[in-house]
Amino acid sequence: MPLALMSVPQTTPPSPSEETGLANGKHFPLRWIEIYLRVVGYSALLAFAAALMPAAWIISITEMLRLETFPEVPVAIYLARHLSLLYGFIGCGLIAFSYRLDIFRDFVGWLAWAVIALGVMQGIIDLQSQMPLWWTAGESISTVIGGLILRWLDRRCAR
């Protein structure tokens, strides 16, 4: 049978309520995602302070948290500072992302899944490193919850 004579089944695109799961089809304003990304991003900028603090402060804070003694070797200080730099730059990225949601809106869902995966991987690393449970819960569970909030906003905010 020639292609021109084949019938193509007609489908209707899903309604906004089917896509988002909202019963009334209404969306939250996109501003909610912008605010959320900015709050998380500006909070992450605080990590820059840890990247610049003296090594003695890093050691002292570790003792105050009743963790094992922080090793006073260059590689340990290097890793602590670079991790803080990384968190700070992630904050910069989230802030920049929030100001260009007109361009990046379709990537918010992917970002949410990436944050959830990051939280799961943080938990695995924390457990392998034998970090205290309060640390693991505070770090990895909060990251997973943050990703779930972003995913929830992604599904409910306007496109």
PDB file of C-alpha atoms in Angstrom:
ATOM      1  CA  MET A   1       0.000   0.000   0.000  1.00  0.00           C
ATOM      2  CA  PRO A   2       1.442   3.394  -0.946  1.00  0.00           C
ATOM      3  CA  LEU A   3       2.397   5.648   1.941  1.00  0.00           C
ATOM      4  CA  ALA A   4      -0.019   8.349   0.812  1.00  0.00           C
ATOM      5  CA  LEU A   5      -2.973   5.992   1.268  1.00  0.00           C
ATOM      6  CA  MET A   6      -2.029   4.793   4.746  1.00  0.00           C
ATOM      7  CA  SER A   7      -4.124   6.340   7.467  1.00  0.00           C
ATOM      8  CA  VAL A   8      -2.352   7.974  10.353  1.00  0.00           C
ATOM      9  CA  PRO A   9      -4.123   7.661  13.679  1.00  0.00           C
ATOM     10  CA  GLN A  10      -5.108  11.064  15.031  1.00  0.00           C
ATOM     11  CA  THR A  11      -3.989  11.834  18.556  1.00  0.00           C
ATOM     12  CA  THR A  12      -4.675  14.884  20.598  1.00  0.00           C
ATOM     13  CA  PRO A  13      -1.914  16.446  22.630  1.00  0.00           C
ATOM     14  CA  PRO A  14      -2.268  16.078  26.396  1.00  0.00           C
ATOM     15  CA  SER A  15      -3.935  18.960  28.154  1.00  0.00           C
ATOM     16  CA  PRO A  16      -1.882  21.051  30.572  1.00  0.00           C
ATOM     17  CA  SER A  17      -3.631  19.337  33.475  1.00  0.00           C
ATOM     18  CA  GLU A  18      -2.558  15.920  32.178  1.00  0.00           C
ATOM     19  CA  GLU A  19       1.039  17.079  31.696  1.00  0.00           C
ATOM     20  CA  THR A  20       1.372  18.633  35.128  1.00  0.00           C
ATOM     21  CA  GLY A  21      -0.952  16.469  37.122  1.00  0.00           C
ATOM     22  CA  LEU A  22      -2.915  19.544  38.227  1.00  0.00           C
ATOM     23  CA  ALA A  23      -6.637  18.922  38.270  1.00  0.00           C
ATOM     24  CA  ASN A  24      -7.648  22.447  37.301  1.00  0.00           C
ATOM     25  CA  GLY A  25      -4.886  22.906  34.701  1.00  0.00           C
ATOM     26  CA  LYS A  26      -3.539  26.033  36.410  1.00  0.00           C
ATOM     27  CA  HIS A  27       0.153  26.520  36.910  1.00  0.00           C
ATOM     28  CA  PHE A  28       2.160  28.285  39.560  1.00  0.00           C
ATOM     29  CA  PRO A  29       4.135  31.266  38.277  1.00  0.00           C
ATOM     30  CA  LEU A  30       7.617  30.555  36.949  1.00  0.00           C
ATOM     31  CA  ARG A  31       8.852  33.000  39.569  1.00  0.00           C
ATOM     32  CA  TRP A  32       8.643  30.202  42.155  1.00  0.00           C
ATOM     33  CA  ILE A  33      11.448  28.294  40.445  1.00  0.00           C
ATOM     34  CA  GLU A  34      13.486  31.492  40.105  1.00  0.00           C
ATOM     35  CA  ILE A  35      13.162  32.240  43.826  1.00  0.00           C
ATOM     36  CA  TYR A  36      13.949  28.666  44.828  1.00  0.00           C
ATOM     37  CA  LEU A  37      17.083  28.513  42.659  1.00  0.00           C
ATOM     38  CA  ARG A  38      18.241  31.885  43.991  1.00  0.00           C
ATOM     39  CA  VAL A  39      17.734  30.945  47.645  1.00  0.00           C
ATOM     40  CA  VAL A  40      19.717  27.738  47.162  1.00  0.00           C
ATOM     41  CA  GLY A  41      22.309  29.505  44.997  1.00  0.00           C
ATOM     42  CA  TYR A  42      22.911  32.411  47.380  1.00  0.00           C
ATOM     43  CA  SER A  43      23.121  29.961  50.302  1.00  0.00           C
ATOM     44  CA  ALA A  44      25.777  27.991  48.434  1.00  0.00           C
ATOM     45  CA  LEU A  45      27.830  31.169  47.981  1.00  0.00           C
ATOM     46  CA  LEU A  46      28.594  30.976  51.708  1.00  0.00           C
ATOM     47  CA  ALA A  47      30.933  28.092  50.834  1.00  0.00           C
ATOM     48  CA  PHE A  48      33.359  30.635  49.359  1.00  0.00           C
ATOM     49  CA  ALA A  49      34.090  31.775  52.941  1.00  0.00           C
ATOM     50  CA  ALA A  50      35.154  28.243  53.881  1.00  0.00           C
ATOM     51  CA  ALA A  51      37.446  28.127  50.853  1.00  0.00           C
ATOM     52  CA  LEU A  52      39.276  31.214  52.119  1.00  0.00           C
ATOM     53  CA  MET A  53      39.339  30.596  55.871  1.00  0.00           C
ATOM     54  CA  PRO A  54      42.622  29.792  57.585  1.00  0.00           C
ATOM     55  CA  ALA A  55      43.502  26.129  58.003  1.00  0.00           C
ATOM     56  CA  ALA A  56      43.410  26.544  61.784  1.00  0.00           C
ATOM     57  CA  TRP A  57      39.728  27.463  61.529  1.00  0.00           C
ATOM     58  CA  ILE A  58      38.973  24.373  59.447  1.00  0.00           C
ATOM     59  CA  ILE A  59      40.657  22.219  62.083  1.00  0.00           C
ATOM     60  CA  SER A  60      38.870  24.035  64.919  1.00  0.00           C
ATOM     61  CA  ILE A  61      35.438  23.682  63.298  1.00  0.00           C
ATOM     62  CA  THR A  62      36.052  19.959  62.776  1.00  0.00           C
ATOM     63  CA  GLU A  63      36.809  19.643  66.500  1.00  0.00           C
ATOM     64  CA  MET A  64      33.700  21.657  67.461  1.00  0.00           C
ATOM     65  CA  LEU A  65      31.580  19.260  65.371  1.00  0.00           C
ATOM     66  CA  ARG A  66      33.178  16.374  67.323  1.00  0.00           C
ATOM     67  CA  LEU A  67      34.459  14.744  64.162  1.00  0.00           C
ATOM     68  CA  GLU A  68      37.800  13.007  63.957  1.00  0.00           C
ATOM     69  CA  THR A  69      40.813  15.285  64.084  1.00  0.00           C
ATOM     70  CA  PHE A  70      41.269  17.033  60.759  1.00  0.00           C
ATOM     71  CA  PRO A  71      44.642  16.022  59.273  1.00  0.00           C
ATOM     72  CA  GLU A  72      47.038  18.953  59.068  1.00  0.00           C
ATOM     73  CA  VAL A  73      48.470  17.899  55.729  1.00  0.00           C
ATOM     74  CA  PRO A  74      48.398  19.977  52.553  1.00  0.00           C
ATOM     75  CA  VAL A  75      46.237  17.559  50.553  1.00  0.00           C
ATOM     76  CA  ALA A  76      43.471  17.556  53.192  1.00  0.00           C
ATOM     77  CA  ILE A  77      43.348  21.370  53.349  1.00  0.00           C
ATOM     78  CA  TYR A  78      43.490  21.464  49.534  1.00  0.00           C
ATOM     79  CA  LEU A  79      40.532  19.082  49.202  1.00  0.00           C
ATOM     80  CA  ALA A  80      38.456  20.917  51.810  1.00  0.00           C
ATOM     81  CA  ARG A  81      39.033  24.268  50.134  1.00  0.00           C
ATOM     82  CA  HIS A  82      38.426  22.968  46.625  1.00  0.00           C
ATOM     83  CA  LEU A  83      35.169  21.320  47.699  1.00  0.00           C
ATOM     84  CA  SER A  84      34.067  24.649  49.160  1.00  0.00           C
ATOM     85  CA  LEU A  85      35.013  26.389  45.914  1.00  0.00           C
ATOM     86  CA  LEU A  86      32.990  23.844  43.972  1.00  0.00           C
ATOM     87  CA  TYR A  87      29.903  24.409  46.129  1.00  0.00           C
ATOM     88  CA  GLY A  88      30.314  28.171  45.718  1.00  0.00           C
ATOM     89  CA  PHE A  89      30.563  27.881  41.946  1.00  0.00           C
ATOM     90  CA  ILE A  90      27.505  25.628  41.874  1.00  0.00           C
ATOM     91  CA  GLY A  91      25.715  28.434  43.700  1.00  0.00           C
ATOM     92  CA  CYS A  92      26.866  30.899  41.028  1.00  0.00           C
ATOM     93  CA  GLY A  93      25.560  28.551  38.353  1.00  0.00           C
ATOM     94  CA  LEU A  94      22.164  28.209  40.012  1.00  0.00           C
ATOM     95  CA  ILE A  95      21.832  31.975  40.329  1.00  0.00           C
ATOM     96  CA  ALA A  96      22.792  32.521  36.684  1.00  0.00           C
ATOM     97  CA  PHE A  97      20.422  29.711  35.651  1.00  0.00           C
ATOM     98  CA  SER A  98      17.575  31.373  37.572  1.00  0.00           C
ATOM     99  CA  TYR A  99      18.006  34.639  35.680  1.00  0.00           C
ATOM    100  CA  ARG A 100      17.796  32.860  32.298  1.00  0.00           C
ATOM    101  CA  LEU A 101      14.875  30.503  32.817  1.00  0.00           C
ATOM    102  CA  ASP A 102      13.493  31.775  29.518  1.00  0.00           C
ATOM    103  CA  ILE A 103      16.355  29.860  27.886  1.00  0.00           C
ATOM    104  CA  PHE A 104      16.894  27.039  30.404  1.00  0.00           C
ATOM    105  CA  ARG A 105      13.303  26.212  31.420  1.00  0.00           C
ATOM    106  CA  ASP A 106      13.358  22.823  29.666  1.00  0.00           C
ATOM    107  CA  PHE A 107      16.439  21.787  31.684  1.00  0.00           C
ATOM    108  CA  VAL A 108      14.923  22.314  35.144  1.00  0.00           C
ATOM    109  CA  GLY A 109      13.587  18.749  35.262  1.00  0.00           C
ATOM    110  CA  TRP A 110      17.006  17.354  34.352  1.00  0.00           C
ATOM    111  CA  LEU A 111      18.611  19.543  37.011  1.00  0.00           C
ATOM    112  CA  ALA A 112      16.140  18.227  39.588  1.00  0.00           C
ATOM    113  CA  TRP A 113      17.017  14.602  38.763  1.00  0.00           C
ATOM    114  CA  ALA A 114      20.738  15.440  38.872  1.00  0.00           C
ATOM    115  CA  VAL A 115      20.354  16.984  42.342  1.00  0.00           C
ATOM    116  CA  ILE A 116      18.474  13.907  43.562  1.00  0.00           C
ATOM    117  CA  ALA A 117      21.239  11.668  42.170  1.00  0.00           C
ATOM    118  CA  LEU A 118      23.859  13.877  43.827  1.00  0.00           C
ATOM    119  CA  GLY A 119      22.111  13.454  47.173  1.00  0.00           C
ATOM    120  CA  VAL A 120      22.015   9.675  46.805  1.00  0.00           C
ATOM    121  CA  MET A 121      25.713   9.586  45.867  1.00  0.00           C
ATOM    122  CA  GLN A 122      26.552  11.883  48.797  1.00  0.00           C
ATOM    123  CA  GLY A 123      24.798   9.432  51.104  1.00  0.00           C
ATOM    124  CA  ILE A 124      26.733   6.482  49.715  1.00  0.00           C
ATOM    125  CA  ILE A 125      30.048   8.329  50.083  1.00  0.00           C
ATOM    126  CA  ASP A 126      29.159   9.495  53.602  1.00  0.00           C
ATOM    127  CA  LEU A 127      28.293   5.957  54.664  1.00  0.00           C
ATOM    128  CA  GLN A 128      31.446   4.523  53.071  1.00  0.00           C
ATOM    129  CA  SER A 129      33.468   7.209  54.836  1.00  0.00           C
ATOM    130  CA  GLN A 130      31.793   6.315  58.137  1.00  0.00           C
ATOM    131  CA  MET A 131      30.547   9.860  58.692  1.00  0.00           C
ATOM    132  CA  PRO A 132      28.155  10.257  61.632  1.00  0.00           C
ATOM    133  CA  LEU A 133      24.506   9.615  60.773  1.00  0.00           C
ATOM    134  CA  TRP A 134      23.574  13.219  61.623  1.00  0.00           C
ATOM    135  CA  TRP A 135      26.058  14.388  58.980  1.00  0.00           C
ATOM    136  CA  THR A 136      24.754  11.991  56.349  1.00  0.00           C
ATOM    137  CA  ALA A 137      21.157  12.951  57.054  1.00  0.00           C
ATOM    138  CA  GLY A 138      21.938  16.650  57.019  1.00  0.00           C
ATOM    139  CA  GLU A 139      23.909  16.509  53.801  1.00  0.00           C
ATOM    140  CA  SER A 140      22.483  13.810  51.584  1.00  0.00           C
ATOM    141  CA  ILE A 141      18.860  13.714  52.685  1.00  0.00           C
ATOM    142  CA  SER A 142      18.585  17.505  52.465  1.00  0.00           C
ATOM    143  CA  THR A 143      20.057  17.370  48.943  1.00  0.00           C
ATOM    144  CA  VAL A 144      17.552  14.705  47.864  1.00  0.00           C
ATOM    145  CA  ILE A 145      14.712  16.749  49.384  1.00  0.00           C
ATOM    146  CA  GLY A 146      16.006  19.833  47.560  1.00  0.00           C
ATOM    147  CA  GLY A 147      15.952  17.928  44.271  1.00  0.00           C
ATOM    148  CA  LEU A 148      12.444  16.641  44.974  1.00  0.00           C
ATOM    149  CA  ILE A 149      11.248  20.190  45.668  1.00  0.00           C
ATOM    150  CA  LEU A 150      12.782  21.354  42.381  1.00  0.00           C
ATOM    151  CA  ARG A 151      11.132  18.435  40.556  1.00  0.00           C
ATOM    152  CA  TRP A 152       7.786  19.311  42.155  1.00  0.00           C
ATOM    153  CA  LEU A 153       8.170  22.949  41.087  1.00  0.00           C
ATOM    154  CA  ASP A 154       9.191  21.843  37.584  1.00  0.00           C
ATOM    155  CA  ARG A 155       5.972  19.889  37.191  1.00  0.00           C
ATOM    156  CA  ARG A 156       3.736  22.626  38.554  1.00  0.00           C
ATOM    157  CA  CYS A 157       5.175  25.882  37.267  1.00  0.00           C
ATOM    158  CA  ALA A 158       4.374  27.449  33.923  1.00  0.00           C
ATOM    159  CA  ARG A 159       6.510  26.646  30.912  1.00  0.00           C
TER     160      ARG A 159
END
